[in-house]
mmCIF file of C-alpha atoms and ligand atoms in Angstrom:
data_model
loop_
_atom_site.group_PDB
_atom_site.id
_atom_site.type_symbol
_atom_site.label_atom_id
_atom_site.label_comp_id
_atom_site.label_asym_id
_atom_site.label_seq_id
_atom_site.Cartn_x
_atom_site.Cartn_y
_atom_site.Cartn_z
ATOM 1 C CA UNK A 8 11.300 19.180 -5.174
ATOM 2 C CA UNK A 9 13.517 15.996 -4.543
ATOM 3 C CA UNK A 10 16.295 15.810 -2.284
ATOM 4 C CA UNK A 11 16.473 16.895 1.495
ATOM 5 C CA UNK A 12 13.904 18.943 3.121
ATOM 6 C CA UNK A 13 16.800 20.229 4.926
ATOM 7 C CA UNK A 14 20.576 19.861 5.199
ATOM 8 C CA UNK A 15 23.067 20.708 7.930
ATOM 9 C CA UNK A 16 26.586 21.215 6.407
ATOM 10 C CA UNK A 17 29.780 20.968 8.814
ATOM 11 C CA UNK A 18 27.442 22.883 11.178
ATOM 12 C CA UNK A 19 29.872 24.785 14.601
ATOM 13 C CA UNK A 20 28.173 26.514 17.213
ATOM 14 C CA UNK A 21 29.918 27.708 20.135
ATOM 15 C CA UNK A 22 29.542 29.316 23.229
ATOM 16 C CA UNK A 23 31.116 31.071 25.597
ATOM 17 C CA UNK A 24 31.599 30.448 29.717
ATOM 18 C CA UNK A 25 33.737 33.040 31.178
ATOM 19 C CA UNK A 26 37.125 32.993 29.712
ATOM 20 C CA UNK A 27 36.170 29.061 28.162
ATOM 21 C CA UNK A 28 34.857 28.503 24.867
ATOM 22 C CA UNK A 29 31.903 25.452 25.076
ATOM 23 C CA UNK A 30 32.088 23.631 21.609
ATOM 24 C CA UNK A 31 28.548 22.079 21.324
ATOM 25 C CA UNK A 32 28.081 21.300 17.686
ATOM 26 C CA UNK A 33 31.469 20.741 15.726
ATOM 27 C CA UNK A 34 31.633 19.617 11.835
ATOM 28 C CA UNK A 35 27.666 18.768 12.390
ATOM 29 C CA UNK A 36 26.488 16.971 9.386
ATOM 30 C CA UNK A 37 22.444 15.688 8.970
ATOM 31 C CA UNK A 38 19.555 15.738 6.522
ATOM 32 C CA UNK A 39 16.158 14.997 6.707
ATOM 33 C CA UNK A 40 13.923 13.750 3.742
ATOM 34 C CA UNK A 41 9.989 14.670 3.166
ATOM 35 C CA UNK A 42 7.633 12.363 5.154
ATOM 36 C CA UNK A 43 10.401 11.426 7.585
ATOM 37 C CA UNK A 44 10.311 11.001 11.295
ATOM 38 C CA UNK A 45 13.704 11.377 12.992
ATOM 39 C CA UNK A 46 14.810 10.816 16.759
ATOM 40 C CA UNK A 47 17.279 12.872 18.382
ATOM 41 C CA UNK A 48 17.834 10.741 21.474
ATOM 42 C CA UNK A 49 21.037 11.936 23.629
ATOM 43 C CA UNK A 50 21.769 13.434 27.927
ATOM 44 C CA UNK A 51 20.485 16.475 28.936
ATOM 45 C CA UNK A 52 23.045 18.830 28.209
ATOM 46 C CA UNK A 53 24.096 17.491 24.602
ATOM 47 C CA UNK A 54 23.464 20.021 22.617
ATOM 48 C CA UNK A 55 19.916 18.939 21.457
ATOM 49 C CA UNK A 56 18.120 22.146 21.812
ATOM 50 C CA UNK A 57 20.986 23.942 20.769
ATOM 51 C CA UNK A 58 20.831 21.591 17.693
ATOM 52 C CA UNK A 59 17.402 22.255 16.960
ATOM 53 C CA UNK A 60 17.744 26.439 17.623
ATOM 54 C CA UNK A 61 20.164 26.014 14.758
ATOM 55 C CA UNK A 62 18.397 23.705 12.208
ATOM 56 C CA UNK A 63 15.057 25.711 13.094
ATOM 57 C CA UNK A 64 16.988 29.030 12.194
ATOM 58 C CA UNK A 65 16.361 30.201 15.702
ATOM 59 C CA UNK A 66 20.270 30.492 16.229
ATOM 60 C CA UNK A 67 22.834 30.882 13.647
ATOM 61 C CA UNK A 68 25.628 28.381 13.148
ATOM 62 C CA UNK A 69 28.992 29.935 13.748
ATOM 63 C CA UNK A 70 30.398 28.249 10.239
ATOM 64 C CA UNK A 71 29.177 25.622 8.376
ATOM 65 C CA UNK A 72 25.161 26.105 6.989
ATOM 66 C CA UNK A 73 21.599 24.849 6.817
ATOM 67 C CA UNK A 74 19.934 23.944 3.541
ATOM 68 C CA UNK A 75 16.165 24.088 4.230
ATOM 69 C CA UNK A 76 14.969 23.176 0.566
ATOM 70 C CA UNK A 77 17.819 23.980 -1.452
ATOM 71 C CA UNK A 78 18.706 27.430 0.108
ATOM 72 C CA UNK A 79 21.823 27.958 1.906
ATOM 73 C CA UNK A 80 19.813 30.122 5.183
ATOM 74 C CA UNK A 81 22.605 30.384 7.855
ATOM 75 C CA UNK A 82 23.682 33.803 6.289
ATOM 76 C CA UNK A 83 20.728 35.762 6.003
ATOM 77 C CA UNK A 84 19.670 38.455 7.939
ATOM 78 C CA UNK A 85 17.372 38.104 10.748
ATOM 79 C CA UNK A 86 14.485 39.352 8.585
ATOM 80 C CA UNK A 87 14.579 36.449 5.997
ATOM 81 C CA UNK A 88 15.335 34.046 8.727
ATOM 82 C CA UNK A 89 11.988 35.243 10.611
ATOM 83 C CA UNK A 90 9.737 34.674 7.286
ATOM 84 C CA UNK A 91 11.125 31.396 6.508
ATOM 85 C CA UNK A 92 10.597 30.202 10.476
ATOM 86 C CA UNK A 93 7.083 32.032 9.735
ATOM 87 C CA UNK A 94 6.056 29.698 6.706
ATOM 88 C CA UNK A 95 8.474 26.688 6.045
ATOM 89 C CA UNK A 96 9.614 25.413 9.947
ATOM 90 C CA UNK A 97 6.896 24.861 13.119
ATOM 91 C CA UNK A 98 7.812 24.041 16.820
ATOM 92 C CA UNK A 99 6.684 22.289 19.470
ATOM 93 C CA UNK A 100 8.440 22.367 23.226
ATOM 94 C CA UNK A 101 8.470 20.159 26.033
ATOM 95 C CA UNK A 102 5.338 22.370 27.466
ATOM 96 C CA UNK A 103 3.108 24.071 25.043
ATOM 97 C CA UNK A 104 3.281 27.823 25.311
ATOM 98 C CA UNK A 105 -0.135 28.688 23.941
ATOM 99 C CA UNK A 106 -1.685 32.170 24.263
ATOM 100 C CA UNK A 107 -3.668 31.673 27.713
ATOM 101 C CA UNK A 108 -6.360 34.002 27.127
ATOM 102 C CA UNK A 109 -7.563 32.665 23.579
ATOM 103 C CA UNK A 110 -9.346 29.399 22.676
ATOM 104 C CA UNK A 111 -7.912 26.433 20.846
ATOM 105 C CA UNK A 112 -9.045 26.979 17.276
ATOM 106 C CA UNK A 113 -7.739 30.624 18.133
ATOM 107 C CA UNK A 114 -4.250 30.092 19.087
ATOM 108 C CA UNK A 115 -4.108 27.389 15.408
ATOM 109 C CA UNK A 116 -5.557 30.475 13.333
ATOM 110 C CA UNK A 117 -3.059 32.851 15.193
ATOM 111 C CA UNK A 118 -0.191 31.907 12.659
ATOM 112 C CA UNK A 119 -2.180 31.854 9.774
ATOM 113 C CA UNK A 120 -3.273 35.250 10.599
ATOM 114 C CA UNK A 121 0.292 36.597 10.987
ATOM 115 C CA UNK A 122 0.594 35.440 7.453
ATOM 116 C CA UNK A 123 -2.094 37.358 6.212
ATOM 117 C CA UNK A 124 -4.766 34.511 5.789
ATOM 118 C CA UNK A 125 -8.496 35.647 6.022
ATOM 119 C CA UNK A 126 -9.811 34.190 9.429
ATOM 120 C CA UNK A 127 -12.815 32.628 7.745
ATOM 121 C CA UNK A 128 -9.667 30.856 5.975
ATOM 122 C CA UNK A 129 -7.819 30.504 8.936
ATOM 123 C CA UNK A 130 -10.527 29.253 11.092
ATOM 124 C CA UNK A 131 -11.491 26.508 8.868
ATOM 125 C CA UNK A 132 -7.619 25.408 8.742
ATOM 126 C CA UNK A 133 -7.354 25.506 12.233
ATOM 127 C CA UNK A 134 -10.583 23.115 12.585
ATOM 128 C CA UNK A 135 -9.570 20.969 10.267
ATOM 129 C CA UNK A 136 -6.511 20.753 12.087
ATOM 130 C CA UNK A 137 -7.975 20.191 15.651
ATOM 131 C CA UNK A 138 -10.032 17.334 13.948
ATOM 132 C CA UNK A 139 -6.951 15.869 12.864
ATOM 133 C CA UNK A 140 -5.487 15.909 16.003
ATOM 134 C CA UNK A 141 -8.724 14.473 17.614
ATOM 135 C CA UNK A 142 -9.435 17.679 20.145
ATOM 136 C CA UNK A 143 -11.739 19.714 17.497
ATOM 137 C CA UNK A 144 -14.490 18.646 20.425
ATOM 138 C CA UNK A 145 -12.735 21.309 22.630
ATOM 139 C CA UNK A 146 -11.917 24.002 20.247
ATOM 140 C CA UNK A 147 -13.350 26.740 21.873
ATOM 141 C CA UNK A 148 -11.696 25.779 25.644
ATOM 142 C CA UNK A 149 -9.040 27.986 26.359
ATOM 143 C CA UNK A 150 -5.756 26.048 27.648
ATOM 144 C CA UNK A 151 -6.407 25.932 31.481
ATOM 145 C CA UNK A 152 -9.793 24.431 30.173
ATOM 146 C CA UNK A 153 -7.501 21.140 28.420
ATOM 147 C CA UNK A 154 -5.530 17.768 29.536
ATOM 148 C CA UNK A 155 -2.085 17.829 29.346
ATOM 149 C CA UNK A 156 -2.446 15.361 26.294
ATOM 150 C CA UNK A 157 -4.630 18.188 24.637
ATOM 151 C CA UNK A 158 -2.744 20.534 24.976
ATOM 152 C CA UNK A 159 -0.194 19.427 23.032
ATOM 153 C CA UNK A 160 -2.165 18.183 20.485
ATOM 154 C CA UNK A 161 -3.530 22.035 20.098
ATOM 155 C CA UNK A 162 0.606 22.754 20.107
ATOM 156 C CA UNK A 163 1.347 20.315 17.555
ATOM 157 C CA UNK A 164 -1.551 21.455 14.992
ATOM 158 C CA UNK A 165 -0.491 25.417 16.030
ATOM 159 C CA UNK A 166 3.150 24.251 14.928
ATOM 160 C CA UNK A 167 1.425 23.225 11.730
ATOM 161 C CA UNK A 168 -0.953 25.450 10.873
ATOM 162 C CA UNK A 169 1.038 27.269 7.945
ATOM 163 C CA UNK A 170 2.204 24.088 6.166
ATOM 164 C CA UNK A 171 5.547 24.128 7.483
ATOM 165 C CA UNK A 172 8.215 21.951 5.208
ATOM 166 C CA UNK A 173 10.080 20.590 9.079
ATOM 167 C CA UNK A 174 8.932 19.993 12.009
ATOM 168 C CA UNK A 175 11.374 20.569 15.058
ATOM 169 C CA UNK A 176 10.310 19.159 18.674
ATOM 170 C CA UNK A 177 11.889 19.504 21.724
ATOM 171 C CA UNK A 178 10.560 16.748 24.265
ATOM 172 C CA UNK A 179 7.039 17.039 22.807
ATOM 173 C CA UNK A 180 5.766 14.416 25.228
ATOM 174 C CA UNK A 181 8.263 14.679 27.916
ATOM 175 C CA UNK A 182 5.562 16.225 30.367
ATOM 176 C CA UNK A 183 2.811 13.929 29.531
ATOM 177 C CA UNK A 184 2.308 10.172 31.363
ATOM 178 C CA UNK A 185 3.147 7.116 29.332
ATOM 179 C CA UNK A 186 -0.254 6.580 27.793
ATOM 180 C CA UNK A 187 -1.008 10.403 27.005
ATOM 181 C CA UNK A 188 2.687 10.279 25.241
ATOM 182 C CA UNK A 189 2.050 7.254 23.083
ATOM 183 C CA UNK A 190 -1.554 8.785 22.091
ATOM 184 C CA UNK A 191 -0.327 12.375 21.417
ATOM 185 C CA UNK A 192 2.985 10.671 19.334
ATOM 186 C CA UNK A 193 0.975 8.806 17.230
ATOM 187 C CA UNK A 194 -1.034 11.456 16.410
ATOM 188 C CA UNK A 195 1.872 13.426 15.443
ATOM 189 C CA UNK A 196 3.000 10.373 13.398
ATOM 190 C CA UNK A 197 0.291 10.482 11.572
ATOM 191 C CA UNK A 198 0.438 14.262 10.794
ATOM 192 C CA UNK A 199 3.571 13.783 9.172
ATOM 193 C CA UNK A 200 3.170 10.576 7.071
ATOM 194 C CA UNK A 201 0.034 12.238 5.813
ATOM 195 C CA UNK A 202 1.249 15.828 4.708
ATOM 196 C CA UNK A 203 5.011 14.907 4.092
ATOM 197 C CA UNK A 204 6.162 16.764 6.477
ATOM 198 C CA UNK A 205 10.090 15.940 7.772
ATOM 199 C CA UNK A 206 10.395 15.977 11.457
ATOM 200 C CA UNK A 207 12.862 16.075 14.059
ATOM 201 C CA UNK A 208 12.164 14.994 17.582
ATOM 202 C CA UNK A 209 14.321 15.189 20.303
ATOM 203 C CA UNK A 210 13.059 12.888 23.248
ATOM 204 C CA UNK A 211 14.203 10.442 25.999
ATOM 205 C CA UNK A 212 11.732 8.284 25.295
ATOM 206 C CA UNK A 213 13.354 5.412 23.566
ATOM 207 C CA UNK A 214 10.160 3.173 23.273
ATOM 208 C CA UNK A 215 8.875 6.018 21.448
ATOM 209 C CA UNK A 216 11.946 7.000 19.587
ATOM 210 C CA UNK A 217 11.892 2.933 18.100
ATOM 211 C CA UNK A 218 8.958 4.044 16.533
ATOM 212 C CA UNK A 219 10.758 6.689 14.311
ATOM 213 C CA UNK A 220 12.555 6.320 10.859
ATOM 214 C CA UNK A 221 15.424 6.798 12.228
ATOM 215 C CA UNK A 222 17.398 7.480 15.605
ATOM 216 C CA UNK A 223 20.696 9.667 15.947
ATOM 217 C CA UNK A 224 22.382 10.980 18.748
ATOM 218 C CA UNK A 225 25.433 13.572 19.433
ATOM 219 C CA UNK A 226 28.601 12.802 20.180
ATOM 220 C CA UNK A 227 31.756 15.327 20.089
ATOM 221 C CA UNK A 228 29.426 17.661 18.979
ATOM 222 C CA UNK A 229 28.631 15.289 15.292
ATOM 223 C CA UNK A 230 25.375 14.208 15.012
ATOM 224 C CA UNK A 231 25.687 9.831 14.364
ATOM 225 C CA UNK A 232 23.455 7.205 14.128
ATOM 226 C CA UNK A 233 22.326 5.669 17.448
ATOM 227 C CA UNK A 234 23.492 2.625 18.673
HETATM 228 P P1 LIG B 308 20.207 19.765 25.702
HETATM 229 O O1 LIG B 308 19.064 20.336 24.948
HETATM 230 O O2 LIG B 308 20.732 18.475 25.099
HETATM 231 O O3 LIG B 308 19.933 19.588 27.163
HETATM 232 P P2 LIG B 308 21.487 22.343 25.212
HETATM 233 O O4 LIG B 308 21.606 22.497 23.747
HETATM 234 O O5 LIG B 308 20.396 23.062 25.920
HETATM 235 O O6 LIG B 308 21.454 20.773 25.585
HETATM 236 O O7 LIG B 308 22.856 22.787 25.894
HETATM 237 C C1 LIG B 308 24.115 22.248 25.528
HETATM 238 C C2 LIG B 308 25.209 22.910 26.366
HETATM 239 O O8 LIG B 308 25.357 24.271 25.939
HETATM 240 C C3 LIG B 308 24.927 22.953 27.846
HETATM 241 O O9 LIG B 308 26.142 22.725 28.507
HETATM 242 C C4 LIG B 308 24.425 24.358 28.074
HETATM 243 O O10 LIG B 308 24.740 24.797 29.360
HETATM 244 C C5 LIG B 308 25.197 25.151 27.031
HETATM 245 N N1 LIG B 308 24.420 26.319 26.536
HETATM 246 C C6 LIG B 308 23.227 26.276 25.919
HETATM 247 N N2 LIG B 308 22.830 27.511 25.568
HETATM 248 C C7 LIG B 308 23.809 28.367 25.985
HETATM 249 C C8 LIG B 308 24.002 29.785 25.921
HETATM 250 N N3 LIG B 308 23.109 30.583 25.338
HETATM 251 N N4 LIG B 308 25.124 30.283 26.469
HETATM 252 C C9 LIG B 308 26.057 29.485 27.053
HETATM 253 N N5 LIG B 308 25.940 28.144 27.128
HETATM 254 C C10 LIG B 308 24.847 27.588 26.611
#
């Protein structure tokens, strides 16, 4: 299908402090094409994550809507929203949250098996994947076991592992040194340029963020092109 991967519409999302009412996103207005890589660059406190929670269906927009792939999703119930995070949208944090007590190649079939994928299906996915992201030598460590670097890279190819249609990162690299960054980001480049994926990548890194398609940042709660 042509067109955006997904859309945010006049996106609002709100919050309230006490008696105050915090007006993060406001008239929020973005979309992201197939194959695209996309910086979100702006202070801590912006709204990024809050920007992402919303775009990755985590959090639903107080008015306004996201498009992922032609369907208006900021309506539905929590149900639909949880299948379409399931199969069509992957994350990746700042640190990478995998399941301590299972191996690599397990915590990449993990997702697939949620989905109902065979694990002789989902295992040979989730190698491929590790391959990919040049750590299938340590599938079978468990986190502890991995670098930093690697552990991200098992992240990213987790994030993956069901073909998502976006890709939503929060600070993927912000935990790693300089080198490990650059290595695990172009990795992840070359994930999405390969399966035309769209991703959106909020980091402070702006040598890395010059690498992207594109850089935007938030300001008055709109989401504009970075300067
Ligand atoms: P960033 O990711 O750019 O650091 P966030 O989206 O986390 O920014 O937060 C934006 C602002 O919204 C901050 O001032 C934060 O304190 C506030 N905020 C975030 N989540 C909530 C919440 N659940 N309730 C109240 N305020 C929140």
């Amino acid at each position: 299908m042509s067109g955006p991967v997904i859309e945010l519409k006049s996106v609002e999302r709100h919050y309230e402090q006490g008696s105050r009412k915090l007006t993060i996103l406001n008239d929020a207005n973005f979309s992201l094409q197939r194959g695209e890589m996309v910086a979100l660059v702006a202070p801590s406190g912006a709204g990024k994550s809050t920007l992402l929670h919303t775009a990755g269906l985590l959090e639903r927009p107080d008015a306004g809507d996201v498009i992922l792939n032609g369907r208006a999703c900021g309506r539905l119930s929590d149900v639909e929203r949880t299948a379409i995070r399931r199969n069509d949208i992957g994350f990746v944090y700042q640190f990478h949250h995998l399941l301590p007590e299972f191996s690599a190649l397990e915590n990449v079939m993990m997702p697939q098996l949620v989905k109902g994928l065979k694990p002789s299906d989902a295992s040979e996915r989730a190698a491929q994947l590790l391959d990919y992201m040049k750590v299938g030598k340590r599938a079978q460590h468990r986190p502890a076991e991995l670098s930093g670097g690697e552990q991200q890279r098992v992240a990213i190819a987790r994030a993956v592992a069901n073909a998502p249609l976006v890709l939503f990162a929060d600070e993927p690299t912000g935990n790693l040194d300089p080198a490990t960054a650059g290595y695990v980001f172009d990795a992840l480049s070359a994930l999405v340029r390969q399966s035309g994926l769209a991703a959106l990548i909020a980091t402070h890194n702006l040598e890395l963020a010059s690498r992207m398609d594109r850089r935007v940042t938030l300001s008055e709660g709109k989401i504009v092109v970075m300067r």
